[in-house]
Amino acid sequence: MLDDEYQLEYFKENGFVRKKCPACGKNFWTRDTGTKMCGDPPCVSYSFIGAPVFKKEYDISSMREAYLSFFERNGHTRVNRYPVIARWREDIYLTIASIADFQPFVTSGLVPPPANPLTISQPCIRLDDLDAVGRSGRHLTTFEMMAHHAFNSRSNEIYWKDRTVELCDTLLSELGADLNAVTYKESPWAGGGNAGPSVEVLVGGLELATLVFMDLKQVKGGSIEIKGETYEKMENYIVDTGYGLERFVWASRGSPTIYDAVFPGVVKELMDLAGIEHSIENPEYANIFSQNARFAGVMDISGQANLFQLRKKVADSIGTTVEKLQKIMVPVETVYVVADHSRCLAFMLGDGIIPSNVKAGYLARLVLRRTLRMMKDLEIREPLAEIIEMQIRNFPEYPEFRERLDTIREIVTLEEEKYADTIERGTKLVRKTALHFKEKKEKMPLAELIQLYDTHGIPPEITREVAKDSNVEVELPDTFYSLVAKKHSKAEEEEQEALLPDLPQTRKLYYEYPGQREFEAQVIDVIENRIILDSTLFYPEGGGQPSDHGTLLADDYVADVVNVRSINGIIIHETDSDFGFKKGDVVKGKIDWERRMAHMRHHTATHIVNEAAKSVLGKHIWQTGAQKSTDRARLDLTHYKRITDEEFREIELRANKEVMENLPVIIKWMDRVEAEKQYGFTLYQGGVPPGKEIRILRVGNDVEACGGTHVLNTGLIGPIKLLRTERIQDGVERIEFSAGEAAVKRIQERDELLNRSAEALRVSPEQLPDTVNRFFEEWKDQKKENERLKAELAEARVRAMVSDAANVNGLKVISKKIPHADVEELIKVATEFSKNDDAVALLASDLGGVKLVVSAGAHAQKMGVNAGAIVREMSKIVGGGGGGKPGIAQGGGTDAQKIEEALEMGVKMVKEKLNSLSTSFN
RNA sequence: GGGCCUGUAGAUCAGGGGUAGAUCGUUGCGUUCGCAACGCAAAGGCCGCGGGUUCGAAUCCCGCCGGGUCCA
């Protein structure tokens, strides 16, 4: 497939030969005619360990600098890295590759790249192979993808395959690699709807880089087929390279693991904290880890079974047992994990991710908790915050992380506390559950483990450990986590976009004439009740702002516009009638200005509240959602703790101050790249708008990309009244507020509530809290007093009733109607009476229909009197139901006329029971 | 965005349509020179809030509020 794609002039001119790897069957290019294998594991294994491939050792920053400056010298512009949280993307949370920085708008050709060609070193986070981190010797959660990109179009080609390979070759050569040992393995690439030929760059058994020539896009029925999908050539074709910075450093050092090459200082510190001798300096240990990395390099080590295979191989090769090997390796591997994860967290938190249980925040928490677990295994007592701080201090190249240190420390400390709470709660729960299965003498089933993890966050390893303490076995398969994942696999959500005829973009008058309320336009198309105009003042739903309403008027017809949507720039007016308008008509449009104004006020207020929240709560505040309506708006923000009442008031005050300053609301269209450069990704608080030009809105200090409609000056917003906060998710706070008229109404409503409440209690609003408190306390006291009196009354009643009791076969039976008594009272009387073992009480009241209570003393019960059974029968008579225990039962109904009848029935039943007893026993 | 769990005395929790419980803590009494320990007793509950079903709801159903947790 695509064989021609790899016939590069560069290869031919430089004496490369194309070979087929006998192991994997893939083609590759090499200068050395003697080379047989493609150079990629598992066909070959690592040869660079102990034999560095470059002429000198590099660390992270010197290698990064060497790379970037090489490409600068070769005509590339150095571009700053992007955050690890992909704020400019709607489809991914974390930045997973350098090309992700330029998707989707640059790669699609809509927006020009910040420079062309460019070079970058982009920190990336991938959490796919978490289990392999620390164990394989090469896996990292966080790595920097160094890259050079060239964005070509048919009319403007920067460079393509030959130059790309040449640059790579030259770089390797400058670094001192033996070019004869370099192989370029053909490996077509596909992903994310794009594809293209690609070569993997292999040295010493290590894949150092991948050079992708992205020139295909996925098209249904396309002419080129790769892996079952069809593709077509793109107008733009992109050089997408990825050079692993950490791998380059590793290759330059030839150390046993990548971890020792990349963050030796942190590893050393952690080893000390864990009380492990720094074993990698010991040649014997170094040998173990080298062997491990070599074997791990050529096999899949996911899952316990594969891991065991790896251990076995390593153990055999150095002549020891798996058990002994584990003892040596596990603590060191765990240190590697902590080193890697804390570095990952430094990036995540440094770039402003707030741990939470949704979205990117969830991923941060996942890593954070995993780190804590590992630290516990190592018995490192140092707070995690300190370790992350240590990482950050090791990044002189990321000064922005240091600025956030205080916040990061607070977040991590809070998270640590939260996790400790979860574990403590969990441990108790597991103990209880374990006990349950111990009693049943069963293993704890898998379903229970999943339940504990899924709903309570207790890792199965901890469950197993705790259960072991209670001598309960646990069923824990390797595939545990994937089983949990399966439980959550969800149905695909399909959203069909309405098919539209090919129409020109609607001219957006609402941007051009923001204050205007009426307009004239021509009808371009009518689809049932949907009308498309050449231009419109109607704002379509978007950015959390609902659409405008209003009317469209032709010569003879009027239609109410009930909804407005924008699909690919074509604005569709949905009306309440499906006739009247036709193509070519000139219509007058009039928008419901009150509605629009309310939306504009709330929208502009949202920007102000967002900014106020940021100034009060901290820089980590990020909008995750917003919704406006005519009478209120809500704003969701990332924040790691609850907003306090004091902060709430402060935000409200600052927001209103901005209003009172009557700041202008400045709107301008800007080049996307320019805007990003000037304001950063905080622009994209409300989402990422498409297009080369984006609409930038500035209110005070708040600058955002925003497509909404706004008032011209903040003073027009009127008052902003914060209504409440809500924690919609852990790590996400929602603020609800009203602006303008709606705010005044809210304030009035609240006053009204207060006044009415105060009036009800005949006090002034100021006295309300004290008075309500007093009333509540008094109510509680009286409730208690009432209960005490009822008990007393019951005793008195019983004393009075004892003499009325009928003697039925030796039992004292009383049947009585106590008018107006509630159930509680009846129960008290009945229980009091039947403290006497021989007593049976049948009580009735006419409160709210009929209430019945029957009780039987201990002896009476032995004689066969069942209060529950009797009540059931009695209740039927009065048109209800009832039941209870043999000693005490309640019932009732609706027919008060039949109380006497029911009581007679009760007495009769007691008699019958006793008679039948005496006959059967005689 | 989707799912699951959860809210009962100051704390930890049981109960799960029919008189609200246990343990610890608190207070008092006993024992003691005193303390601890022990024994006895008591106080302490809008069973998160609001609706619904029912003769009857802490318990079942719905909504809201709060807390926890897993996944995308």
PDB file of N, CA, C and O (backbone and C1' of nucleotides) in Angstrom, chain A residues 357 359 362 369 422 428 432 454-457 488 642 727 784 831 851 881-883 885 890-891, chain B residues 1-5 12-14 18-19 44-47 55-56 65-72:
ATOM      1  N   ASN A 357     -14.332  15.652  39.797  1.00  0.00           N
ATOM      2  CA  ASN A 357     -14.741  14.340  39.310  1.00  0.00           C
ATOM      3  C   ASN A 357     -15.340  14.391  37.914  1.00  0.00           C
ATOM      4  O   ASN A 357     -16.058  13.497  37.512  1.00  0.00           O
ATOM      5  N   LYS A 359     -14.401  15.622  33.657  1.00  0.00           N
ATOM      6  CA  LYS A 359     -13.513  16.150  32.627  1.00  0.00           C
ATOM      7  C   LYS A 359     -12.028  16.055  32.991  1.00  0.00           C
ATOM      8  O   LYS A 359     -11.608  15.120  33.653  1.00  0.00           O
ATOM      9  N   TYR A 362     -10.947  15.264  36.489  1.00  0.00           N
ATOM     10  CA  TYR A 362     -11.000  13.876  36.929  1.00  0.00           C
ATOM     11  C   TYR A 362      -9.679  13.181  36.654  1.00  0.00           C
ATOM     12  O   TYR A 362      -9.186  12.396  37.461  1.00  0.00           O
ATOM     13  N   ARG A 369      -4.361  10.585  42.999  1.00  0.00           N
ATOM     14  CA  ARG A 369      -4.655   9.519  43.956  1.00  0.00           C
ATOM     15  C   ARG A 369      -3.744   8.319  43.739  1.00  0.00           C
ATOM     16  O   ARG A 369      -3.337   7.664  44.685  1.00  0.00           O
ATOM     17  N   THR A 422     -11.755   9.515  52.124  1.00  0.00           N
ATOM     18  CA  THR A 422     -12.372   8.467  51.308  1.00  0.00           C
ATOM     19  C   THR A 422     -11.859   7.097  51.722  1.00  0.00           C
ATOM     20  O   THR A 422     -12.624   6.150  51.870  1.00  0.00           O
ATOM     21  N   LYS A 428     -13.683   1.272  56.514  1.00  0.00           N
ATOM     22  CA  LYS A 428     -14.776   0.844  57.402  1.00  0.00           C
ATOM     23  C   LYS A 428     -15.810   0.022  56.644  1.00  0.00           C
ATOM     24  O   LYS A 428     -16.264  -1.018  57.107  1.00  0.00           O
ATOM     25  N   LYS A 432     -16.928  -3.941  57.058  1.00  0.00           N
ATOM     26  CA  LYS A 432     -18.301  -4.362  57.293  1.00  0.00           C
ATOM     27  C   LYS A 432     -18.721  -5.384  56.235  1.00  0.00           C
ATOM     28  O   LYS A 432     -19.288  -6.427  56.556  1.00  0.00           O
ATOM     29  N   ASP A 454     -16.555   1.427  42.233  1.00  0.00           N
ATOM     30  CA  ASP A 454     -17.348   2.286  41.363  1.00  0.00           C
ATOM     31  C   ASP A 454     -18.100   3.354  42.156  1.00  0.00           C
ATOM     32  O   ASP A 454     -18.124   4.513  41.786  1.00  0.00           O
ATOM     33  N   THR A 455     -18.713   2.923  43.261  1.00  0.00           N
ATOM     34  CA  THR A 455     -19.538   3.880  43.980  1.00  0.00           C
ATOM     35  C   THR A 455     -18.807   4.553  45.135  1.00  0.00           C
ATOM     36  O   THR A 455     -19.183   5.629  45.549  1.00  0.00           O
ATOM     37  N   HIS A 456     -17.789   3.918  45.652  1.00  0.00           N
ATOM     38  CA  HIS A 456     -17.124   4.505  46.810  1.00  0.00           C
ATOM     39  C   HIS A 456     -15.659   4.843  46.562  1.00  0.00           C
ATOM     40  O   HIS A 456     -14.993   5.367  47.441  1.00  0.00           O
ATOM     41  N   GLY A 457     -15.157   4.494  45.388  1.00  0.00           N
ATOM     42  CA  GLY A 457     -13.801   4.859  45.046  1.00  0.00           C
ATOM     43  C   GLY A 457     -12.736   4.089  45.798  1.00  0.00           C
ATOM     44  O   GLY A 457     -11.618   4.565  45.955  1.00  0.00           O
ATOM     45  N   HIS A 488     -19.445   1.066  32.088  1.00  0.00           N
ATOM     46  CA  HIS A 488     -19.822   2.442  31.806  1.00  0.00           C
ATOM     47  C   HIS A 488     -19.940   2.745  30.323  1.00  0.00           C
ATOM     48  O   HIS A 488     -20.211   3.865  29.952  1.00  0.00           O
ATOM     49  N   ARG A 642     -15.693  25.242  48.249  1.00  0.00           N
ATOM     50  CA  ARG A 642     -16.955  25.965  48.184  1.00  0.00           C
ATOM     51  C   ARG A 642     -16.706  27.464  48.288  1.00  0.00           C
ATOM     52  O   ARG A 642     -15.811  27.909  49.004  1.00  0.00           O
ATOM     53  N   ARG A 727     -22.781  23.722  44.129  1.00  0.00           N
ATOM     54  CA  ARG A 727     -21.626  22.958  43.663  1.00  0.00           C
ATOM     55  C   ARG A 727     -22.129  21.870  42.746  1.00  0.00           C
ATOM     56  O   ARG A 727     -22.643  20.854  43.212  1.00  0.00           O
ATOM     57  N   LYS A 784     -41.731  18.339  73.282  1.00  0.00           N
ATOM     58  CA  LYS A 784     -41.275  17.434  74.333  1.00  0.00           C
ATOM     59  C   LYS A 784     -42.269  17.404  75.495  1.00  0.00           C
ATOM     60  O   LYS A 784     -42.624  16.343  76.003  1.00  0.00           O
ATOM     61  N   THR A 831     -49.950   0.643  75.051  1.00  0.00           N
ATOM     62  CA  THR A 831     -48.735  -0.017  75.557  1.00  0.00           C
ATOM     63  C   THR A 831     -48.698   0.026  77.077  1.00  0.00           C
ATOM     64  O   THR A 831     -48.279  -0.929  77.717  1.00  0.00           O
ATOM     65  N   LYS A 851     -58.897   6.006  63.715  1.00  0.00           N
ATOM     66  CA  LYS A 851     -57.582   5.449  64.057  1.00  0.00           C
ATOM     67  C   LYS A 851     -57.810   4.289  65.026  1.00  0.00           C
ATOM     68  O   LYS A 851     -58.634   4.398  65.947  1.00  0.00           O
ATOM     69  N   GLY A 881     -57.065   0.024  56.243  1.00  0.00           N
ATOM     70  CA  GLY A 881     -56.202  -1.128  56.404  1.00  0.00           C
ATOM     71  C   GLY A 881     -55.362  -0.946  57.643  1.00  0.00           C
ATOM     72  O   GLY A 881     -55.402   0.111  58.287  1.00  0.00           O
ATOM     73  N   GLY A 882     -54.626  -1.970  57.981  1.00  0.00           N
ATOM     74  CA  GLY A 882     -53.788  -1.839  59.165  1.00  0.00           C
ATOM     75  C   GLY A 882     -52.907  -3.032  59.351  1.00  0.00           C
ATOM     76  O   GLY A 882     -52.977  -4.001  58.596  1.00  0.00           O
ATOM     77  N   GLY A 883     -52.058  -2.955  60.324  1.00  0.00           N
ATOM     78  CA  GLY A 883     -51.166  -4.068  60.590  1.00  0.00           C
ATOM     79  C   GLY A 883     -50.174  -3.694  61.654  1.00  0.00           C
ATOM     80  O   GLY A 883     -50.224  -2.591  62.203  1.00  0.00           O
ATOM     81  N   LYS A 885     -47.237  -5.554  64.721  1.00  0.00           N
ATOM     82  CA  LYS A 885     -46.641  -6.723  65.336  1.00  0.00           C
ATOM     83  C   LYS A 885     -47.667  -7.371  66.258  1.00  0.00           C
ATOM     84  O   LYS A 885     -48.675  -6.735  66.604  1.00  0.00           O
ATOM     85  N   GLN A 890     -51.345  -0.948  64.555  1.00  0.00           N
ATOM     86  CA  GLN A 890     -52.158   0.223  64.258  1.00  0.00           C
ATOM     87  C   GLN A 890     -52.935   0.014  62.978  1.00  0.00           C
ATOM     88  O   GLN A 890     -52.543  -0.755  62.119  1.00  0.00           O
ATOM     89  N   GLY A 891     -53.999   0.736  62.895  1.00  0.00           N
ATOM     90  CA  GLY A 891     -54.753   0.697  61.657  1.00  0.00           C
ATOM     91  C   GLY A 891     -55.673   1.886  61.608  1.00  0.00           C
ATOM     92  O   GLY A 891     -55.593   2.785  62.453  1.00  0.00           O
TER      93      GLY A 891
ATOM     94  P     G B   1     -23.582  19.305  32.276  1.00  0.00           P
ATOM     95  O5'   G B   1     -23.805  17.863  31.616  1.00  0.00           O
ATOM     96  C5'   G B   1     -24.478  17.781  30.365  1.00  0.00           C
ATOM     97  C4'   G B   1     -24.162  16.430  29.789  1.00  0.00           C
ATOM     98  C3'   G B   1     -24.601  15.227  30.618  1.00  0.00           C
ATOM     99  O3'   G B   1     -25.976  14.919  30.448  1.00  0.00           O
ATOM    100  C1'   G B   1     -22.388  14.907  29.899  1.00  0.00           C
ATOM    101  P     G B   2     -26.764  14.272  31.696  1.00  0.00           P
ATOM    102  O5'   G B   2     -26.204  12.772  31.727  1.00  0.00           O
ATOM    103  C5'   G B   2     -26.552  11.861  30.696  1.00  0.00           C
ATOM    104  C4'   G B   2     -25.851  10.552  30.920  1.00  0.00           C
ATOM    105  C3'   G B   2     -26.141   9.860  32.240  1.00  0.00           C
ATOM    106  O3'   G B   2     -27.378   9.177  32.242  1.00  0.00           O
ATOM    107  C1'   G B   2     -23.823   9.831  31.859  1.00  0.00           C
ATOM    108  P     G B   3     -28.170   9.036  33.649  1.00  0.00           P
ATOM    109  O5'   G B   3     -27.273   8.010  34.485  1.00  0.00           O
ATOM    110  C5'   G B   3     -27.186   6.676  34.079  1.00  0.00           C
ATOM    111  C4'   G B   3     -26.136   5.937  34.858  1.00  0.00           C
ATOM    112  C3'   G B   3     -26.369   5.756  36.344  1.00  0.00           C
ATOM    113  O3'   G B   3     -27.370   4.807  36.619  1.00  0.00           O
ATOM    114  C1'   G B   3     -24.088   6.212  35.954  1.00  0.00           C
ATOM    115  P     C B   4     -28.280   4.954  37.924  1.00  0.00           P
ATOM    116  O5'   C B   4     -27.300   4.521  39.103  1.00  0.00           O
ATOM    117  C5'   C B   4     -26.873   3.171  39.205  1.00  0.00           C
ATOM    118  C4'   C B   4     -25.756   3.073  40.205  1.00  0.00           C
ATOM    119  C3'   C B   4     -26.117   3.522  41.620  1.00  0.00           C
ATOM    120  O3'   C B   4     -26.844   2.544  42.333  1.00  0.00           O
ATOM    121  C1'   C B   4     -24.048   4.459  41.017  1.00  0.00           C
ATOM    122  P     C B   5     -27.869   3.021  43.459  1.00  0.00           P
ATOM    123  O5'   C B   5     -26.906   3.480  44.640  1.00  0.00           O
ATOM    124  C5'   C B   5     -26.086   2.531  45.289  1.00  0.00           C
ATOM    125  C4'   C B   5     -25.152   3.235  46.233  1.00  0.00           C
ATOM    126  C3'   C B   5     -25.802   4.033  47.354  1.00  0.00           C
ATOM    127  O3'   C B   5     -26.238   3.204  48.407  1.00  0.00           O
ATOM    128  C1'   C B   5     -24.072   5.313  46.399  1.00  0.00           C
ATOM    129  P     U B  12     -19.420  11.506  61.706  1.00  0.00           P
ATOM    130  O5'   U B  12     -19.280   9.965  62.073  1.00  0.00           O
ATOM    131  C5'   U B  12     -17.997   9.352  62.108  1.00  0.00           C
ATOM    132  C4'   U B  12     -18.130   7.917  62.538  1.00  0.00           C
ATOM    133  C3'   U B  12     -19.108   7.082  61.721  1.00  0.00           C
ATOM    134  O3'   U B  12     -18.520   6.606  60.526  1.00  0.00           O
ATOM    135  C1'   U B  12     -19.480   6.702  64.022  1.00  0.00           C
ATOM    136  P     C B  13     -19.441   6.471  59.230  1.00  0.00           P
ATOM    137  O5'   C B  13     -20.848   5.966  59.780  1.00  0.00           O
ATOM    138  C5'   C B  13     -21.513   4.890  59.170  1.00  0.00           C
ATOM    139  C4'   C B  13     -22.028   3.936  60.228  1.00  0.00           C
ATOM    140  C3'   C B  13     -23.401   3.343  59.952  1.00  0.00           C
ATOM    141  O3'   C B  13     -23.323   2.255  59.033  1.00  0.00           O
ATOM    142  C1'   C B  13     -23.273   4.014  62.212  1.00  0.00           C
ATOM    143  P     A B  14     -24.636   1.886  58.211  1.00  0.00           P
ATOM    144  O5'   A B  14     -25.603   1.257  59.321  1.00  0.00           O
ATOM    145  C5'   A B  14     -25.480  -0.091  59.628  1.00  0.00           C
ATOM    146  C4'   A B  14     -26.375  -0.550  60.745  1.00  0.00           C
ATOM    147  C3'   A B  14     -27.820  -0.840  60.393  1.00  0.00           C
ATOM    148  O3'   A B  14     -27.964  -2.008  59.609  1.00  0.00           O
ATOM    149  C1'   A B  14     -27.678   0.084  62.551  1.00  0.00           C
ATOM    150  P     G B  18     -42.201  -0.680  59.840  1.00  0.00           P
ATOM    151  O5'   G B  18     -43.329  -0.368  60.925  1.00  0.00           O
ATOM    152  C5'   G B  18     -43.559   0.989  61.285  1.00  0.00           C
ATOM    153  C4'   G B  18     -44.654   1.047  62.314  1.00  0.00           C
ATOM    154  C3'   G B  18     -44.575  -0.024  63.386  1.00  0.00           C
ATOM    155  O3'   G B  18     -44.934   0.569  64.619  1.00  0.00           O
ATOM    156  C1'   G B  18     -46.670  -0.142  62.293  1.00  0.00           C
ATOM    157  P     U B  19     -43.785   0.703  65.682  1.00  0.00           P
ATOM    158  O5'   U B  19     -44.493   1.436  66.899  1.00  0.00           O
ATOM    159  C5'   U B  19     -45.164   2.685  66.709  1.00  0.00           C
ATOM    160  C4'   U B  19     -44.733   3.616  67.802  1.00  0.00           C
ATOM    161  C3'   U B  19     -43.223   3.844  67.891  1.00  0.00           C
ATOM    162  O3'   U B  19     -42.981   5.185  68.291  1.00  0.00           O
ATOM    163  C1'   U B  19     -43.978   2.961  69.914  1.00  0.00           C
ATOM    164  P     G B  44     -33.899  15.940  76.172  1.00  0.00           P
ATOM    165  O5'   G B  44     -32.750  15.877  75.070  1.00  0.00           O
ATOM    166  C5'   G B  44     -31.910  17.016  74.834  1.00  0.00           C
ATOM    167  C4'   G B  44     -30.738  16.600  73.987  1.00  0.00           C
ATOM    168  C3'   G B  44     -31.108  16.042  72.614  1.00  0.00           C
ATOM    169  O3'   G B  44     -31.228  17.095  71.668  1.00  0.00           O
ATOM    170  C1'   G B  44     -29.534  14.617  73.675  1.00  0.00           C
ATOM    171  P     G B  45     -32.637  17.476  71.057  1.00  0.00           P
ATOM    172  O5'   G B  45     -32.433  16.942  69.580  1.00  0.00           O
ATOM    173  C5'   G B  45     -32.366  15.544  69.362  1.00  0.00           C
ATOM    174  C4'   G B  45     -32.389  15.280  67.891  1.00  0.00           C
ATOM    175  C3'   G B  45     -33.689  15.748  67.215  1.00  0.00           C
ATOM    176  O3'   G B  45     -33.405  16.198  65.894  1.00  0.00           O
ATOM    177  C1'   G B  45     -33.519  13.361  67.142  1.00  0.00           C
ATOM    178  P     C B  46     -33.640  17.629  65.438  1.00  0.00           P
ATOM    179  O5'   C B  46     -34.892  17.508  64.438  1.00  0.00           O
ATOM    180  C5'   C B  46     -36.176  17.794  64.880  1.00  0.00           C
ATOM    181  C4'   C B  46     -37.133  17.373  63.786  1.00  0.00           C
ATOM    182  C3'   C B  46     -36.486  16.979  62.467  1.00  0.00           C
ATOM    183  O3'   C B  46     -36.066  15.614  62.394  1.00  0.00           O
ATOM    184  C1'   C B  46     -38.296  18.469  62.076  1.00  0.00           C
ATOM    185  P     C B  47     -36.954  14.313  62.700  1.00  0.00           P
ATOM    186  O5'   C B  47     -36.030  13.259  61.962  1.00  0.00           O
ATOM    187  C5'   C B  47     -34.711  13.685  61.600  1.00  0.00           C
ATOM    188  C4'   C B  47     -34.044  12.632  60.747  1.00  0.00           C
ATOM    189  C3'   C B  47     -34.681  12.453  59.390  1.00  0.00           C
ATOM    190  O3'   C B  47     -33.649  12.380  58.433  1.00  0.00           O
ATOM    191  C1'   C B  47     -34.693  10.391  60.550  1.00  0.00           C
ATOM    192  P     C B  55     -55.937   4.393  52.599  1.00  0.00           P
ATOM    193  O5'   C B  55     -55.679   4.864  54.100  1.00  0.00           O
ATOM    194  C5'   C B  55     -56.673   5.635  54.792  1.00  0.00           C
ATOM    195  C4'   C B  55     -56.314   5.695  56.253  1.00  0.00           C
ATOM    196  C3'   C B  55     -54.869   6.027  56.565  1.00  0.00           C
ATOM    197  O3'   C B  55     -54.647   7.425  56.559  1.00  0.00           O
ATOM    198  C1'   C B  55     -55.505   4.146  57.836  1.00  0.00           C
ATOM    199  P     G B  56     -53.351   7.975  55.848  1.00  0.00           P
ATOM    200  O5'   G B  56     -52.186   7.405  56.767  1.00  0.00           O
ATOM    201  C5'   G B  56     -52.041   7.909  58.094  1.00  0.00           C
ATOM    202  C4'   G B  56     -50.985   7.140  58.833  1.00  0.00           C
ATOM    203  C3'   G B  56     -49.613   7.120  58.180  1.00  0.00           C
ATOM    204  O3'   G B  56     -48.896   8.289  58.490  1.00  0.00           O
ATOM    205  C1'   G B  56     -50.188   4.948  58.875  1.00  0.00           C
ATOM    206  P     C B  65     -31.076  21.655  43.351  1.00  0.00           P
ATOM    207  O5'   C B  65     -30.648  21.636  44.894  1.00  0.00           O
ATOM    208  C5'   C B  65     -30.793  22.806  45.684  1.00  0.00           C
ATOM    209  C4'   C B  65     -30.444  22.506  47.112  1.00  0.00           C
ATOM    210  C3'   C B  65     -29.079  21.871  47.342  1.00  0.00           C
ATOM    211  O3'   C B  65     -28.023  22.808  47.291  1.00  0.00           O
ATOM    212  C1'   C B  65     -30.674  20.686  48.581  1.00  0.00           C
ATOM    213  P     G B  66     -26.631  22.357  46.698  1.00  0.00           P
ATOM    214  O5'   G B  66     -26.070  21.381  47.833  1.00  0.00           O
ATOM    215  C5'   G B  66     -25.698  21.910  49.097  1.00  0.00           C
ATOM    216  C4'   G B  66     -25.420  20.794  50.068  1.00  0.00           C
ATOM    217  C3'   G B  66     -24.286  19.845  49.720  1.00  0.00           C
ATOM    218  O3'   G B  66     -23.014  20.419  49.932  1.00  0.00           O
ATOM    219  C1'   G B  66     -26.095  18.602  50.558  1.00  0.00           C
ATOM    220  P     G B  67     -21.828  20.015  48.966  1.00  0.00           P
ATOM    221  O5'   G B  67     -21.496  18.520  49.408  1.00  0.00           O
ATOM    222  C5'   G B  67     -20.863  18.289  50.656  1.00  0.00           C
ATOM    223  C4'   G B  67     -20.828  16.817  50.961  1.00  0.00           C
ATOM    224  C3'   G B  67     -20.024  15.945  50.016  1.00  0.00           C
ATOM    225  O3'   G B  67     -18.630  16.055  50.220  1.00  0.00           O
ATOM    226  C1'   G B  67     -22.051  14.866  50.511  1.00  0.00           C
ATOM    227  P     G B  68     -17.646  15.888  48.976  1.00  0.00           P
ATOM    228  O5'   G B  68     -17.720  14.325  48.650  1.00  0.00           O
ATOM    229  C5'   G B  68     -17.266  13.396  49.605  1.00  0.00           C
ATOM    230  C4'   G B  68     -17.651  12.003  49.202  1.00  0.00           C
ATOM    231  C3'   G B  68     -17.064  11.486  47.907  1.00  0.00           C
ATOM    232  O3'   G B  68     -15.703  11.141  48.039  1.00  0.00           O
ATOM    233  C1'   G B  68     -19.315  10.819  48.075  1.00  0.00           C
ATOM    234  P     U B  69     -14.712  11.333  46.823  1.00  0.00           P
ATOM    235  O5'   U B  69     -15.226  10.199  45.829  1.00  0.00           O
ATOM    236  C5'   U B  69     -15.027   8.833  46.154  1.00  0.00           C
ATOM    237  C4'   U B  69     -15.757   7.956  45.171  1.00  0.00           C
ATOM    238  C3'   U B  69     -15.343   8.132  43.717  1.00  0.00           C
ATOM    239  O3'   U B  69     -14.127   7.459  43.440  1.00  0.00           O
ATOM    240  C1'   U B  69     -17.695   8.062  43.857  1.00  0.00           C
ATOM    241  P     C B  70     -13.224   7.881  42.219  1.00  0.00           P
ATOM    242  O5'   C B  70     -13.902   7.088  41.016  1.00  0.00           O
ATOM    243  C5'   C B  70     -13.905   5.669  41.013  1.00  0.00           C
ATOM    244  C4'   C B  70     -14.828   5.159  39.935  1.00  0.00           C
ATOM    245  C3'   C B  70     -14.507   5.637  38.521  1.00  0.00           C
ATOM    246  O3'   C B  70     -13.461   4.878  37.949  1.00  0.00           O
ATOM    247  C1'   C B  70     -16.813   5.862  38.910  1.00  0.00           C
ATOM    248  P     C B  71     -12.495   5.577  36.889  1.00  0.00           P
ATOM    249  O5'   C B  71     -13.464   5.797  35.638  1.00  0.00           O
ATOM    250  C5'   C B  71     -13.791   4.697  34.809  1.00  0.00           C
ATOM    251  C4'   C B  71     -14.923   5.047  33.868  1.00  0.00           C
ATOM    252  C3'   C B  71     -14.600   6.035  32.755  1.00  0.00           C
ATOM    253  O3'   C B  71     -13.891   5.415  31.706  1.00  0.00           O
ATOM    254  C1'   C B  71     -16.701   6.554  33.687  1.00  0.00           C
ATOM    255  P     A B  72     -12.861   6.313  30.865  1.00  0.00           P
ATOM    256  O5'   A B  72     -13.832   7.123  29.898  1.00  0.00           O
ATOM    257  C5'   A B  72     -14.552   6.470  28.862  1.00  0.00           C
ATOM    258  C4'   A B  72     -15.427   7.477  28.160  1.00  0.00           C
ATOM    259  C3'   A B  72     -14.689   8.669  27.576  1.00  0.00           C
ATOM    260  O3'   A B  72     -14.241   8.402  26.259  1.00  0.00           O
ATOM    261  C1'   A B  72     -16.520   9.428  28.864  1.00  0.00           C
TER     262        A B  72
END
